[in-house]
Amino acid sequence: MKKKKLVTALTTAAVAIGSLGLGAAPANAQVNSGQFYTTSQYGVASQYHVYANNIDWNQKVGVVFYFDGDYWNTSQSKIYNYNNSDLKAMAAEANSRNMVFVPVVSPDKNAGGDGITWWENADFNGNWFRAFAKDFIASKGIDRSNVWTVGYSGGAEFQTFELGADRQWEWRSGGGNLIIGGGGSDGMQTTPDSATRNMPWYWYAGTADGKGVTWPTTWSAFGAAYQGNGVYKRSGFTNAHVYEQQGVDHYHYNFAAYLRDSFNRAGVAKKSSTASSGFSLVNGIRAYYYSHNGASVYGVPTSNEFPLRDGGVAQNFSRNSSIYWTPQFGTHGVPFYMGIGAKYKADGYENRYGFPATDEYAVRYGGAAQQFNKLDGSGHRFFLYWSPSTSTHSIYRNGSIGHRFEQSGWEAGLGFPVTDEQGFRDGAKQVFKNTQTGYTTAAYWSPQYGTHTSNQNGAILAKWAAAGDFNGYGKPITDEVKTGSGYVQYFGSRGWETGIYYSNWTGTHAINSRDGIYWSWVNSGYTEGVGFPVTDEQALGNNGASVMFKKANGERTLYTWNNAEAKVHKMNGNGGIYWRWVAEGGANKLGYPTNEEHGYQGKTRQDFSNGKTILWTPQTGAYTVDTSTLS
């Protein structure tokens, strides 16, 4: 296996010189095509070529650095032939992406032993190259977030043993790496930053490039690719892949095709044609456009910048898009061909929602969101949320419903909006769907009680709506919540509070939650002790009310109230006394219960307000007598 030789005896002065900051490039910085330019780093001179055909220096310009394999004399390396077909083909691919192509000659001067290499004396060569790259990038106006390297054979080993393993962030902030015919590794020397770990590291390995194919004969470029790739993956590199080239040996790699393939995999766009559109890109919008793959996402400009309300600025682009700038929030794009952008456009752009305060960003469960803020002094803020199953809807971030959405856990709580917030009576309403549970929630706001939520498809909300919603039982004063084996929600109207209860065995029924029946029921054990209501609270005769409750086991209890006595009395809803009372006309004939069922001379007795008593025994069943005949 090829291994790097470490040379660490750099002088302090040399390190200091190679680490100097190089400052910003002049506005008109650029470089012309040419061969055998000379550079000197750490007192060692070497050469490089530049291929910069049809580069648009009005746009951001990237660079591809190339490192060739080992050689003993210059005729053995393509690096010394500026017209080499592989170099020219790679240059054409790079130039088509508005990137200059720069093959660099190794600073190694010792042609003996292993020959001229990049991987021998790798520490020194790495320091030398990093110094050269920083100088070239800064002085030529290169975008340091779009810096690629291509290495072949010994050049590939240099990439993976040195450039990817040591001080990776010093000379670039983004780009990619194409590793051909090699690429082993013995691990990281410095901890890579996130940009390095996330950038493309693509190994191209010929299946016929094994041991005995090249020097040394014991080395396998194919094996080195997999070994190095494994080390990088274990070191946290998230975009490290090996691409096998079937039947290819060490001397038949298609360099340009692999570079084109790598650019396409990484989403490096072709050079845009903004210069021919006739419109200018300037200031913040220009910087945003080139840093956000503008030609691919937004197209070419179809206007110059133009002013908007409240100090904003926008520019239109051919892919049905606009990029906005404000002094408060900077620059953000809105593609109108996407769901969020389409809604923003349909509802009136910045006149409805204000200006984008963020780019569109991914949220959980495959959704997306973008924030918009008004700049008219109102402080209004909106989110536009999209998911595949709910489409795009707005959330008024300043409002009570918007706060409730946030407090619930955003899209993981209430879910995605399936409607906009809309006026409802003297309040507001919005419906959400949790795409993971399928649960749909209606959020209602009223000025008296704030925001509360209900199961949009549930029986409680259906009963409330059928009774006239706000104008019937009133406005929600609690959420719909679980109680025992069922559910309840409370509503308020004109000083009254009504609880609507639901269980599987009783259905949905309403109770006045401020009267004696309610509190007697609560104090007797509530839903688990007495059961759920089987009926709504209803008039009983001319001067009272009743509610029947039922447990899951079938036990029933009738709670009655009469205004004259101002008390609650109960009846066994399954017992003979109850059924006799019903058969004889109930409260309209016998009156209201005036006490509970109780024992009397071996019988069960209950008295009623119209002077009647019902007695029961197992032998006789229930029968009615005048109360006055009893002691």
PDB file of N, CA and C in Angstrom, residues 375-439:
ATOM      1  N   LEU A 375     -43.869  44.732   7.561  1.00  0.00           N
ATOM      2  CA  LEU A 375     -42.962  45.814   7.926  1.00  0.00           C
ATOM      3  C   LEU A 375     -43.687  47.155   7.972  1.00  0.00           C
ATOM      4  N   ASP A 376     -45.019  47.116   8.131  1.00  0.00           N
ATOM      5  CA  ASP A 376     -45.813  48.338   8.140  1.00  0.00           C
ATOM      6  C   ASP A 376     -46.027  48.888   9.538  1.00  0.00           C
ATOM      7  N   GLY A 377     -45.286  48.356  10.523  1.00  0.00           N
ATOM      8  CA  GLY A 377     -45.442  48.796  11.892  1.00  0.00           C
ATOM      9  C   GLY A 377     -46.407  47.966  12.710  1.00  0.00           C
ATOM     10  N   SER A 378     -47.141  47.070  12.052  1.00  0.00           N
ATOM     11  CA  SER A 378     -48.117  46.250  12.774  1.00  0.00           C
ATOM     12  C   SER A 378     -47.468  45.093  13.522  1.00  0.00           C
ATOM     13  N   GLY A 379     -46.305  44.659  13.056  1.00  0.00           N
ATOM     14  CA  GLY A 379     -45.631  43.535  13.687  1.00  0.00           C
ATOM     15  C   GLY A 379     -46.234  42.188  13.348  1.00  0.00           C
ATOM     16  N   HIS A 380     -47.174  42.137  12.398  1.00  0.00           N
ATOM     17  CA  HIS A 380     -47.827  40.877  12.068  1.00  0.00           C
ATOM     18  C   HIS A 380     -46.826  39.905  11.442  1.00  0.00           C
ATOM     19  N   ARG A 381     -46.917  38.646  11.890  1.00  0.00           N
ATOM     20  CA  ARG A 381     -46.035  37.592  11.381  1.00  0.00           C
ATOM     21  C   ARG A 381     -46.873  36.393  10.967  1.00  0.00           C
ATOM     22  N   PHE A 382     -46.444  35.739   9.915  1.00  0.00           N
ATOM     23  CA  PHE A 382     -47.165  34.595   9.385  1.00  0.00           C
ATOM     24  C   PHE A 382     -46.188  33.463   9.065  1.00  0.00           C
ATOM     25  N   PHE A 383     -46.680  32.234   9.225  1.00  0.00           N
ATOM     26  CA  PHE A 383     -46.011  31.063   8.672  1.00  0.00           C
ATOM     27  C   PHE A 383     -46.869  30.526   7.534  1.00  0.00           C
ATOM     28  N   LEU A 384     -46.234  30.131   6.448  1.00  0.00           N
ATOM     29  CA  LEU A 384     -46.909  29.334   5.429  1.00  0.00           C
ATOM     30  C   LEU A 384     -46.361  27.920   5.548  1.00  0.00           C
ATOM     31  N   TYR A 385     -47.264  26.966   5.795  1.00  0.00           N
ATOM     32  CA  TYR A 385     -46.888  25.563   5.972  1.00  0.00           C
ATOM     33  C   TYR A 385     -47.419  24.729   4.817  1.00  0.00           C
ATOM     34  N   TRP A 386     -46.591  23.781   4.381  1.00  0.00           N
ATOM     35  CA  TRP A 386     -46.982  22.867   3.297  1.00  0.00           C
ATOM     36  C   TRP A 386     -46.646  21.443   3.698  1.00  0.00           C
ATOM     37  N   SER A 387     -47.519  20.513   3.329  1.00  0.00           N
ATOM     38  CA  SER A 387     -47.190  19.092   3.383  1.00  0.00           C
ATOM     39  C   SER A 387     -47.862  18.418   2.195  1.00  0.00           C
ATOM     40  N   PRO A 388     -47.397  17.244   1.789  1.00  0.00           N
ATOM     41  CA  PRO A 388     -47.992  16.595   0.609  1.00  0.00           C
ATOM     42  C   PRO A 388     -49.484  16.330   0.753  1.00  0.00           C
ATOM     43  N   SER A 389     -49.962  16.072   1.977  1.00  0.00           N
ATOM     44  CA  SER A 389     -51.368  15.698   2.150  1.00  0.00           C
ATOM     45  C   SER A 389     -52.271  16.852   2.561  1.00  0.00           C
ATOM     46  N   THR A 390     -51.699  17.993   2.937  1.00  0.00           N
ATOM     47  CA  THR A 390     -52.530  19.108   3.398  1.00  0.00           C
ATOM     48  C   THR A 390     -52.417  20.356   2.540  1.00  0.00           C
ATOM     49  N   SER A 391     -51.531  20.364   1.558  1.00  0.00           N
ATOM     50  CA  SER A 391     -51.301  21.527   0.711  1.00  0.00           C
ATOM     51  C   SER A 391     -50.730  22.679   1.556  1.00  0.00           C
ATOM     52  N   THR A 392     -50.932  23.924   1.128  1.00  0.00           N
ATOM     53  CA  THR A 392     -50.315  25.074   1.796  1.00  0.00           C
ATOM     54  C   THR A 392     -51.374  25.933   2.464  1.00  0.00           C
ATOM     55  N   HIS A 393     -51.122  26.269   3.733  1.00  0.00           N
ATOM     56  CA  HIS A 393     -52.032  27.140   4.476  1.00  0.00           C
ATOM     57  C   HIS A 393     -51.208  28.024   5.400  1.00  0.00           C
ATOM     58  N   SER A 394     -51.810  29.137   5.792  1.00  0.00           N
ATOM     59  CA  SER A 394     -51.107  30.121   6.606  1.00  0.00           C
ATOM     60  C   SER A 394     -51.468  29.969   8.072  1.00  0.00           C
ATOM     61  N   ILE A 395     -50.536  30.392   8.926  1.00  0.00           N
ATOM     62  CA  ILE A 395     -50.754  30.466  10.364  1.00  0.00           C
ATOM     63  C   ILE A 395     -50.389  31.877  10.808  1.00  0.00           C
ATOM     64  N   TYR A 396     -51.332  32.542  11.471  1.00  0.00           N
ATOM     65  CA  TYR A 396     -51.083  33.881  11.976  1.00  0.00           C
ATOM     66  C   TYR A 396     -50.309  33.742  13.274  1.00  0.00           C
ATOM     67  N   ARG A 397     -49.003  34.029  13.217  1.00  0.00           N
ATOM     68  CA  ARG A 397     -48.105  33.739  14.324  1.00  0.00           C
ATOM     69  C   ARG A 397     -48.398  34.602  15.549  1.00  0.00           C
ATOM     70  N   ASN A 398     -48.917  35.808  15.362  1.00  0.00           N
ATOM     71  CA  ASN A 398     -49.192  36.689  16.493  1.00  0.00           C
ATOM     72  C   ASN A 398     -50.445  36.287  17.257  1.00  0.00           C
ATOM     73  N   GLY A 399     -51.311  35.518  16.639  1.00  0.00           N
ATOM     74  CA  GLY A 399     -52.609  35.245  17.219  1.00  0.00           C
ATOM     75  C   GLY A 399     -52.596  34.124  18.242  1.00  0.00           C
ATOM     76  N   SER A 400     -53.701  34.000  18.952  1.00  0.00           N
ATOM     77  CA  SER A 400     -53.841  32.971  19.980  1.00  0.00           C
ATOM     78  C   SER A 400     -53.763  31.572  19.387  1.00  0.00           C
ATOM     79  N   ILE A 401     -54.364  31.373  18.223  1.00  0.00           N
ATOM     80  CA  ILE A 401     -54.289  30.053  17.583  1.00  0.00           C
ATOM     81  C   ILE A 401     -52.854  29.748  17.178  1.00  0.00           C
ATOM     82  N   GLY A 402     -52.142  30.750  16.658  1.00  0.00           N
ATOM     83  CA  GLY A 402     -50.738  30.550  16.297  1.00  0.00           C
ATOM     84  C   GLY A 402     -49.886  30.185  17.497  1.00  0.00           C
ATOM     85  N   HIS A 403     -50.129  30.849  18.641  1.00  0.00           N
ATOM     86  CA  HIS A 403     -49.386  30.514  19.862  1.00  0.00           C
ATOM     87  C   HIS A 403     -49.706  29.090  20.307  1.00  0.00           C
ATOM     88  N   ARG A 404     -50.968  28.708  20.190  1.00  0.00           N
ATOM     89  CA  ARG A 404     -51.347  27.348  20.592  1.00  0.00           C
ATOM     90  C   ARG A 404     -50.660  26.307  19.702  1.00  0.00           C
ATOM     91  N   PHE A 405     -50.571  26.601  18.411  1.00  0.00           N
ATOM     92  CA  PHE A 405     -49.870  25.717  17.478  1.00  0.00           C
ATOM     93  C   PHE A 405     -48.420  25.528  17.913  1.00  0.00           C
ATOM     94  N   GLU A 406     -47.757  26.618  18.276  1.00  0.00           N
ATOM     95  CA  GLU A 406     -46.364  26.533  18.723  1.00  0.00           C
ATOM     96  C   GLU A 406     -46.256  25.739  20.022  1.00  0.00           C
ATOM     97  N   GLN A 407     -47.125  26.042  20.992  1.00  0.00           N
ATOM     98  CA  GLN A 407     -47.056  25.375  22.285  1.00  0.00           C
ATOM     99  C   GLN A 407     -47.333  23.878  22.191  1.00  0.00           C
ATOM    100  N   SER A 408     -48.094  23.476  21.191  1.00  0.00           N
ATOM    101  CA  SER A 408     -48.425  22.059  21.040  1.00  0.00           C
ATOM    102  C   SER A 408     -47.257  21.228  20.517  1.00  0.00           C
ATOM    103  N   GLY A 409     -46.231  21.906  19.964  1.00  0.00           N
ATOM    104  CA  GLY A 409     -45.115  21.191  19.350  1.00  0.00           C
ATOM    105  C   GLY A 409     -45.084  21.342  17.848  1.00  0.00           C
ATOM    106  N   TRP A 410     -45.684  22.445  17.344  1.00  0.00           N
ATOM    107  CA  TRP A 410     -45.685  22.718  15.903  1.00  0.00           C
ATOM    108  C   TRP A 410     -46.338  21.566  15.157  1.00  0.00           C
ATOM    109  N   GLU A 411     -45.732  21.164  14.029  1.00  0.00           N
ATOM    110  CA  GLU A 411     -46.352  20.115  13.201  1.00  0.00           C
ATOM    111  C   GLU A 411     -46.354  18.751  13.870  1.00  0.00           C
ATOM    112  N   ALA A 412     -45.537  18.565  14.916  1.00  0.00           N
ATOM    113  CA  ALA A 412     -45.566  17.303  15.658  1.00  0.00           C
ATOM    114  C   ALA A 412     -46.690  17.293  16.688  1.00  0.00           C
ATOM    115  N   GLY A 413     -47.293  18.449  16.967  1.00  0.00           N
ATOM    116  CA  GLY A 413     -48.383  18.530  17.929  1.00  0.00           C
ATOM    117  C   GLY A 413     -49.719  18.543  17.220  1.00  0.00           C
ATOM    118  N   LEU A 414     -50.239  19.744  16.966  1.00  0.00           N
ATOM    119  CA  LEU A 414     -51.514  19.839  16.257  1.00  0.00           C
ATOM    120  C   LEU A 414     -51.411  19.309  14.829  1.00  0.00           C
ATOM    121  N   GLY A 415     -50.218  19.372  14.247  1.00  0.00           N
ATOM    122  CA  GLY A 415     -50.044  18.901  12.877  1.00  0.00           C
ATOM    123  C   GLY A 415     -49.949  20.069  11.908  1.00  0.00           C
ATOM    124  N   PHE A 416     -50.233  19.813  10.645  1.00  0.00           N
ATOM    125  CA  PHE A 416     -50.185  20.834   9.601  1.00  0.00           C
ATOM    126  C   PHE A 416     -51.557  21.485   9.448  1.00  0.00           C
ATOM    127  N   PRO A 417     -51.594  22.784   9.166  1.00  0.00           N
ATOM    128  CA  PRO A 417     -52.899  23.417   8.931  1.00  0.00           C
ATOM    129  C   PRO A 417     -53.547  22.875   7.660  1.00  0.00           C
ATOM    130  N   VAL A 418     -54.848  22.612   7.743  1.00  0.00           N
ATOM    131  CA  VAL A 418     -55.602  22.201   6.551  1.00  0.00           C
ATOM    132  C   VAL A 418     -56.561  23.303   6.113  1.00  0.00           C
ATOM    133  N   THR A 419     -56.632  24.377   6.896  1.00  0.00           N
ATOM    134  CA  THR A 419     -57.314  25.606   6.486  1.00  0.00           C
ATOM    135  C   THR A 419     -56.455  26.781   6.944  1.00  0.00           C
ATOM    136  N   ASP A 420     -56.690  27.951   6.383  1.00  0.00           N
ATOM    137  CA  ASP A 420     -56.163  29.171   6.960  1.00  0.00           C
ATOM    138  C   ASP A 420     -56.971  29.485   8.220  1.00  0.00           C
ATOM    139  N   GLU A 421     -56.430  30.349   9.072  1.00  0.00           N
ATOM    140  CA  GLU A 421     -57.249  30.886  10.149  1.00  0.00           C
ATOM    141  C   GLU A 421     -58.319  31.768   9.525  1.00  0.00           C
ATOM    142  N   GLN A 422     -59.566  31.600   9.965  1.00  0.00           N
ATOM    143  CA  GLN A 422     -60.668  32.349   9.377  1.00  0.00           C
ATOM    144  C   GLN A 422     -61.616  32.822  10.470  1.00  0.00           C
ATOM    145  N   GLY A 423     -62.343  33.895  10.186  1.00  0.00           N
ATOM    146  CA  GLY A 423     -63.298  34.407  11.150  1.00  0.00           C
ATOM    147  C   GLY A 423     -64.414  33.409  11.409  1.00  0.00           C
ATOM    148  N   PHE A 424     -64.846  33.331  12.673  1.00  0.00           N
ATOM    149  CA  PHE A 424     -65.951  32.445  13.041  1.00  0.00           C
ATOM    150  C   PHE A 424     -66.766  33.144  14.118  1.00  0.00           C
ATOM    151  N   ARG A 425     -68.048  33.501  13.786  1.00  0.00           N
ATOM    152  CA  ARG A 425     -68.863  34.307  14.697  1.00  0.00           C
ATOM    153  C   ARG A 425     -68.055  35.550  15.109  1.00  0.00           C
ATOM    154  N   ASP A 426     -67.895  35.780  16.413  1.00  0.00           N
ATOM    155  CA  ASP A 426     -67.076  36.910  16.836  1.00  0.00           C
ATOM    156  C   ASP A 426     -65.668  36.460  17.219  1.00  0.00           C
ATOM    157  N   GLY A 427     -65.290  35.268  16.768  1.00  0.00           N
ATOM    158  CA  GLY A 427     -63.964  34.728  17.061  1.00  0.00           C
ATOM    159  C   GLY A 427     -63.264  34.258  15.803  1.00  0.00           C
ATOM    160  N   ALA A 428     -62.531  33.150  15.909  1.00  0.00           N
ATOM    161  CA  ALA A 428     -61.766  32.621  14.775  1.00  0.00           C
ATOM    162  C   ALA A 428     -61.663  31.103  14.898  1.00  0.00           C
ATOM    163  N   LYS A 429     -61.327  30.474  13.792  1.00  0.00           N
ATOM    164  CA  LYS A 429     -61.234  29.011  13.738  1.00  0.00           C
ATOM    165  C   LYS A 429     -60.130  28.616  12.778  1.00  0.00           C
ATOM    166  N   GLN A 430     -59.440  27.513  13.088  1.00  0.00           N
ATOM    167  CA  GLN A 430     -58.491  26.913  12.151  1.00  0.00           C
ATOM    168  C   GLN A 430     -58.422  25.417  12.414  1.00  0.00           C
ATOM    169  N   VAL A 431     -58.267  24.653  11.338  1.00  0.00           N
ATOM    170  CA  VAL A 431     -58.256  23.187  11.434  1.00  0.00           C
ATOM    171  C   VAL A 431     -56.859  22.685  11.092  1.00  0.00           C
ATOM    172  N   PHE A 432     -56.382  21.704  11.875  1.00  0.00           N
ATOM    173  CA  PHE A 432     -55.064  21.109  11.704  1.00  0.00           C
ATOM    174  C   PHE A 432     -55.195  19.594  11.586  1.00  0.00           C
ATOM    175  N   LYS A 433     -54.206  18.985  10.926  1.00  0.00           N
ATOM    176  CA  LYS A 433     -54.174  17.523  10.820  1.00  0.00           C
ATOM    177  C   LYS A 433     -52.781  17.021  11.159  1.00  0.00           C
ATOM    178  N   ASN A 434     -52.709  16.125  12.140  1.00  0.00           N
ATOM    179  CA  ASN A 434     -51.444  15.461  12.449  1.00  0.00           C
ATOM    180  C   ASN A 434     -51.267  14.328  11.446  1.00  0.00           C
ATOM    181  N   THR A 435     -50.305  14.484  10.544  1.00  0.00           N
ATOM    182  CA  THR A 435     -50.162  13.516   9.454  1.00  0.00           C
ATOM    183  C   THR A 435     -49.614  12.179   9.930  1.00  0.00           C
ATOM    184  N   GLN A 436     -49.120  12.105  11.148  1.00  0.00           N
ATOM    185  CA  GLN A 436     -48.613  10.838  11.667  1.00  0.00           C
ATOM    186  C   GLN A 436     -49.715  10.028  12.332  1.00  0.00           C
ATOM    187  N   THR A 437     -50.648  10.675  13.011  1.00  0.00           N
ATOM    188  CA  THR A 437     -51.738   9.970  13.686  1.00  0.00           C
ATOM    189  C   THR A 437     -53.028   9.987  12.889  1.00  0.00           C
ATOM    190  N   GLY A 438     -53.136  10.917  11.929  1.00  0.00           N
ATOM    191  CA  GLY A 438     -54.372  11.081  11.186  1.00  0.00           C
ATOM    192  C   GLY A 438     -55.426  11.897  11.930  1.00  0.00           C
ATOM    193  N   TYR A 439     -55.106  12.360  13.138  1.00  0.00           N
ATOM    194  CA  TYR A 439     -56.061  13.075  13.981  1.00  0.00           C
ATOM    195  C   TYR A 439     -56.220  14.509  13.484  1.00  0.00           C
TER     196      TYR A 439
END
